[in-house]
Short mmCIF file of C-alpha atoms in Angstrom, two decimals:
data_model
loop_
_atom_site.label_atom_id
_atom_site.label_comp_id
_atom_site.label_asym_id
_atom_site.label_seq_id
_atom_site.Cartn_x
_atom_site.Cartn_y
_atom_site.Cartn_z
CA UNK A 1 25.11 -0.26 3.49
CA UNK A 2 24.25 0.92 0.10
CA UNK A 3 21.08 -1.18 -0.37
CA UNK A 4 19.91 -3.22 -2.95
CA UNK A 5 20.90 -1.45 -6.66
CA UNK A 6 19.01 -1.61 -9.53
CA UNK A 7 19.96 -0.70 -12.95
CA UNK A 8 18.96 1.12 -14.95
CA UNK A 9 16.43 2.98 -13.09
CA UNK A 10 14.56 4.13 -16.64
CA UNK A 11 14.27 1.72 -19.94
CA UNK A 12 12.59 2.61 -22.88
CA UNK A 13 12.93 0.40 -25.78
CA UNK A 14 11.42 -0.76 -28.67
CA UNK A 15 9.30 -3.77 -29.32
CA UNK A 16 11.60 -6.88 -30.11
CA UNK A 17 14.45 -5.32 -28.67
CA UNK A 18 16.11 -7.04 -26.01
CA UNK A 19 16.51 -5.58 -22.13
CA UNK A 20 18.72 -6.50 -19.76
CA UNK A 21 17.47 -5.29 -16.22
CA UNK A 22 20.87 -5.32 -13.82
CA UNK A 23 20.54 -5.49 -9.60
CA UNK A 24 23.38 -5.92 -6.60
CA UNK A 25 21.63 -7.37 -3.77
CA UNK A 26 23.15 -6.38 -0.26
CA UNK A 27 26.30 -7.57 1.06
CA UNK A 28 25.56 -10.92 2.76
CA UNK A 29 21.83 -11.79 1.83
CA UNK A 30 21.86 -15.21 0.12
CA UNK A 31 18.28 -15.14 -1.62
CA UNK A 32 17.55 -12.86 -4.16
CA UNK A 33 13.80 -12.40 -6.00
CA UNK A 34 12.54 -10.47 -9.30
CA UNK A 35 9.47 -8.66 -9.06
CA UNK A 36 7.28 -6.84 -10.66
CA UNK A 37 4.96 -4.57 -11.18
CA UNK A 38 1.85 -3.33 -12.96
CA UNK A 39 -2.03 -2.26 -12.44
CA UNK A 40 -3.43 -5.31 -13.50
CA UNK A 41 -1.35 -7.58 -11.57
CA UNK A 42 0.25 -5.71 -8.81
CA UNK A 43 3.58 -6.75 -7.04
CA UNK A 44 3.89 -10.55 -8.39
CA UNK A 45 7.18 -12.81 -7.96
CA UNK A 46 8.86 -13.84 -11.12
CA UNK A 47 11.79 -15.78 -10.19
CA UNK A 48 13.83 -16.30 -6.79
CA UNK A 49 17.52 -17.68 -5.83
CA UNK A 50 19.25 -19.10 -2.93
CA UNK A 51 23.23 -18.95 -2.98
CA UNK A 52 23.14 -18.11 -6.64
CA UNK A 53 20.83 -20.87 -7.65
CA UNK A 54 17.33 -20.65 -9.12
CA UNK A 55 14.74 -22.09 -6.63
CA UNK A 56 11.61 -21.39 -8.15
CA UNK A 57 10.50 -20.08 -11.32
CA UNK A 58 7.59 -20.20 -11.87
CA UNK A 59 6.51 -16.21 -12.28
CA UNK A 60 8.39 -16.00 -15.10
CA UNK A 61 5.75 -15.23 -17.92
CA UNK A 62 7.51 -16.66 -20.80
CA UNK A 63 9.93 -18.12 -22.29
CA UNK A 64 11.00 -14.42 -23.31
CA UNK A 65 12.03 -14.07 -19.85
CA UNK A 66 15.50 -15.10 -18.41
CA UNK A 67 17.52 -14.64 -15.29
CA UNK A 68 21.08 -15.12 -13.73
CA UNK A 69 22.73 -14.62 -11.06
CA UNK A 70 26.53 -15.72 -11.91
CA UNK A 71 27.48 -14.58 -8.50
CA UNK A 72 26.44 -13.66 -4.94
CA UNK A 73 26.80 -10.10 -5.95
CA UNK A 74 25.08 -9.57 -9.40
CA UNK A 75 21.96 -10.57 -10.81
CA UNK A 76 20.17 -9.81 -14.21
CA UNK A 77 16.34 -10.57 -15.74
CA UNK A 78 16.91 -10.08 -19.19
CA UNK A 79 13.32 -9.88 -21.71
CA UNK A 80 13.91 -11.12 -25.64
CA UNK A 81 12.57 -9.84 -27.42
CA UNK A 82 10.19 -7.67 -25.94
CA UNK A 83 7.11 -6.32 -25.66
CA UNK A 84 4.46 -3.78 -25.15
CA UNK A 85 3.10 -5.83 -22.29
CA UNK A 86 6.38 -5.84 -20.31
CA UNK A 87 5.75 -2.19 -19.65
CA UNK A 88 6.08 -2.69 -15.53
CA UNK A 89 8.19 -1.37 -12.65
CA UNK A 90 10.80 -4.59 -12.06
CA UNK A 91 11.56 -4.47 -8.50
CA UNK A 92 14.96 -6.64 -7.14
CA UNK A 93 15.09 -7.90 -3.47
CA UNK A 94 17.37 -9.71 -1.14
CA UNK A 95 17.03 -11.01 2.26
CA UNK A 96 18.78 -13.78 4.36
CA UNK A 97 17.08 -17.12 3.22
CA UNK A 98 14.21 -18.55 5.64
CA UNK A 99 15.02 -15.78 8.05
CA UNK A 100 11.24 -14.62 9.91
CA UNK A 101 13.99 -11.85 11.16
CA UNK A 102 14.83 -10.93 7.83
CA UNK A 103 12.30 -8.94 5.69
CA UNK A 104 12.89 -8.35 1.83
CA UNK A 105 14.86 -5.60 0.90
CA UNK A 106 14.04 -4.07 -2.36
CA UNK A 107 15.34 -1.80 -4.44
CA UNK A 108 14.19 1.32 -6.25
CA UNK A 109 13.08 -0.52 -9.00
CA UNK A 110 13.88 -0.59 -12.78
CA UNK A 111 10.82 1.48 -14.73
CA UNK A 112 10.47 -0.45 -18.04
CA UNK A 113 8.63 1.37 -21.09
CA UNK A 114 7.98 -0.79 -24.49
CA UNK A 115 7.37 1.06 -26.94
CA UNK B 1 -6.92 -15.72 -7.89
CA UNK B 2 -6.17 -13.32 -5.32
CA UNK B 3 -5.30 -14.69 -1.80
CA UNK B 4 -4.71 -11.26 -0.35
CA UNK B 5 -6.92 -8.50 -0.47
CA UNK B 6 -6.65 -5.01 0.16
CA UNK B 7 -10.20 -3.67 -0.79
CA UNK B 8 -9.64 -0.28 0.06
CA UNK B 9 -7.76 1.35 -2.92
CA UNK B 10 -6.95 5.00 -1.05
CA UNK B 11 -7.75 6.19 2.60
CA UNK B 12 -7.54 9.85 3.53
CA UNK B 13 -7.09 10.83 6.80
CA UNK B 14 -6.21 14.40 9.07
CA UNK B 15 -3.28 14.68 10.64
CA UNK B 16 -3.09 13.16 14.56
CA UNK B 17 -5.74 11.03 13.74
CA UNK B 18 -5.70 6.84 13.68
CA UNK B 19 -5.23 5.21 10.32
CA UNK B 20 -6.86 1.76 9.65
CA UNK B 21 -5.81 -0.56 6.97
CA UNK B 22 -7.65 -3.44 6.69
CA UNK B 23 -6.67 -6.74 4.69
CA UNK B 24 -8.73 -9.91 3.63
CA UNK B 25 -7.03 -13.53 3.37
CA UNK B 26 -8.23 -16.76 2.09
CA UNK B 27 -5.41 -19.25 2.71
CA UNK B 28 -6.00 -20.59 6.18
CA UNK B 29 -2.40 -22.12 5.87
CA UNK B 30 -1.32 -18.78 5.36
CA UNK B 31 1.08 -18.58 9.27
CA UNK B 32 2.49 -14.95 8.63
CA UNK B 33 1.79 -11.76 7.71
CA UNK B 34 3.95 -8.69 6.83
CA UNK B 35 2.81 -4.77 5.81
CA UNK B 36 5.24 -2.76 3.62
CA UNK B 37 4.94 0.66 2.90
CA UNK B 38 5.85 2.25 -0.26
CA UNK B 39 6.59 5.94 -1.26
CA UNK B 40 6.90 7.22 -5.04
CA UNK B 41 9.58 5.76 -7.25
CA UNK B 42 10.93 4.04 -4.53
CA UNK B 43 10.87 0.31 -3.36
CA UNK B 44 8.78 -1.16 -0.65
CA UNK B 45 10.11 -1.25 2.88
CA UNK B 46 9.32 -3.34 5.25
CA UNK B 47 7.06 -1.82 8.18
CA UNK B 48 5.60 -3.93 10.40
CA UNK B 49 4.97 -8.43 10.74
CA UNK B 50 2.64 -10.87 12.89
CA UNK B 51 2.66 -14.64 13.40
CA UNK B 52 -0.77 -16.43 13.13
CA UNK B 53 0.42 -17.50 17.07
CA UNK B 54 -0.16 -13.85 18.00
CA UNK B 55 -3.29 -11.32 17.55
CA UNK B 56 -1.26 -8.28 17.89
CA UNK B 57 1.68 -6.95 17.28
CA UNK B 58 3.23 -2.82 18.29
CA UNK B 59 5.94 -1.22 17.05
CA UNK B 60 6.22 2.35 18.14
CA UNK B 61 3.20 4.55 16.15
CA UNK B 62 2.26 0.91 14.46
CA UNK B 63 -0.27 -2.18 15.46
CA UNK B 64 -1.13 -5.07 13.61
CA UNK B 65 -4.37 -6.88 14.57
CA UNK B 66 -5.13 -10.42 13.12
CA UNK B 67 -8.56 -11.73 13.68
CA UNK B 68 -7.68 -15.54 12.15
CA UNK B 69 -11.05 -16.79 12.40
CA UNK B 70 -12.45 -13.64 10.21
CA UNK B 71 -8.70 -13.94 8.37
CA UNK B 72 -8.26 -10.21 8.52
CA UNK B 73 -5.61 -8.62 9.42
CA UNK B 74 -5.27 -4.66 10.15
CA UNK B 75 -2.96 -1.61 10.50
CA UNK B 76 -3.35 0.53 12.55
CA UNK B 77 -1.31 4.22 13.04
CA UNK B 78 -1.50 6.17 15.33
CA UNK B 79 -0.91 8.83 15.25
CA UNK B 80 -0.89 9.79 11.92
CA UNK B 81 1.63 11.45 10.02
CA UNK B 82 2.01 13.43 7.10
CA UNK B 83 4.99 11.72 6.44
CA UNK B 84 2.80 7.90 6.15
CA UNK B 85 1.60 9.02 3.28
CA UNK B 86 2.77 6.00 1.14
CA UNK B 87 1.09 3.19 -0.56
CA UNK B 88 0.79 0.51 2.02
CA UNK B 89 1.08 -3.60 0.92
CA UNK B 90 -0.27 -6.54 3.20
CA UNK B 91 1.69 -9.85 2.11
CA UNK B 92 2.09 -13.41 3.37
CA UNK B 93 4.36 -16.05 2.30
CA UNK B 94 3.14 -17.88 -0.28
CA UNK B 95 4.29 -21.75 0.31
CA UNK B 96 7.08 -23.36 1.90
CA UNK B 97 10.77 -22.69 1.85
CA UNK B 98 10.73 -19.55 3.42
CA UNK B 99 9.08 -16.67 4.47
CA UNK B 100 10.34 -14.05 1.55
CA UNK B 101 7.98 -15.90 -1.77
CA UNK B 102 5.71 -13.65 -0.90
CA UNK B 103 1.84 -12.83 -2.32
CA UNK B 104 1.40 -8.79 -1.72
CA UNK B 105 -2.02 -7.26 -1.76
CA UNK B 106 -2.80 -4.73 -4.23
CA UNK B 107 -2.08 -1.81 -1.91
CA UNK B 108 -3.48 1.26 -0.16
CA UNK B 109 -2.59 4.64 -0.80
CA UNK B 110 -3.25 6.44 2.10
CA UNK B 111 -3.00 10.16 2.36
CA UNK B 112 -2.55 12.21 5.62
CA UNK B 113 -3.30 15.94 5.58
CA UNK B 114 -2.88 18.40 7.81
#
């Protein structure tokens, strides 16, 4: 089992541009979640689905944030425009849903610089 | 507001010896706990859990202690590696519909020498 796969491991972009953060969550896990990141905050949940459907989002900073997951294999947190302030480590994990036996499973993370 | 603490920004300790990681709670309704350990550029693992029904929990080199009337929990390793030198996350679920919404701690580097 390959893990959970993030892409792309390194962004750098400018402010106002838009970013598109990509993630595969493992074969079989029905809930995904979008993390992130940063020194002020630390690890904080932005958004989380079950069987491809949003659940809760109420992380999600702003409106400038958006996610998808068209299908049990592929999800994406895209930022437009964005900025400086995004600057975080985005962290995608999947697990079986409600599953004590079933811990998170992240991936390596997505390293987002705004420039 | 910050329902899980991890006071204790870095720990250093020599090879062979125990580790202790503490962690604070407020949340009384808070009913499971979970550490994850996390190296450079990598993604947090999971390491070790406890149900508020238990005070202990053992997994090989790893214990977790949770004291619910003091709503601490603890890590302990032993003994300690260079290798466990990783930044270490307490978390509990944060509400219902499952146990993965969870509230991490803001971690504890801890750094084994030899």
């Amino acid at each position: 089992d390959a893990g959970v796969i993030q892409s792309p491991r390194h962004e750098v972009t400018e402010m106002g541009q838009e970013v598109t953060l990509r993630c595969k969550p493992i074969s079989g896990h029905n809930s995904l979640f979008w993390y992130r990141q940063t020194m002020m905050r630390g690890l904080e949940l932005l958004i989380y689905f079950n069987n491809n459907v949003p659940i809760d989002d109420s992380g999600m900073p702003e409106d400038r944030f958006s996610a998808k997951m068209p299908n049990a294999s592929f999800s994406t947190l895209k930022i437009q425009p964005s900025e400086p302030r995004d600057s975080a480590v985005y962290f995608c994990a999947s697990s079986l849903w409600v599953s004590i036996n079933s811990p998170l499973h992240f991936g390596n993370g997505t390293r987002l610089t705004v420039t | 507001d910050q329902q899980v603490k991890q006071n204790s920004p870095s720990l250093s300790v020599q090879e062979g010896r125990i580790s202790i990681l503490n962690c604070d709670y407020t949340n009384s309704m808070f009913d499971y706990f979970l550490w994850y350990k996390k190296y450079p550029a990598e993604g947090p693992t999971f390491l070790i859990s406890i149900s508020s029904i238990k005070d202990k929990n053992e997994d090989g080199r790893f214990t977790v202690f949770l004291n619910k009337s003091a709503k601490h929990l603890s890590l302990h390793i032993v003994p300690s590696q260079p290798g466990d030198s990783a930044v270490y996350f307490c978390a509990a679920p944060r509400g219902p519909g499952g146990y993965n919404k969870l509230i991490f701690g803001a971690g504890t580097r801890l750094a084994v020498h030899p």
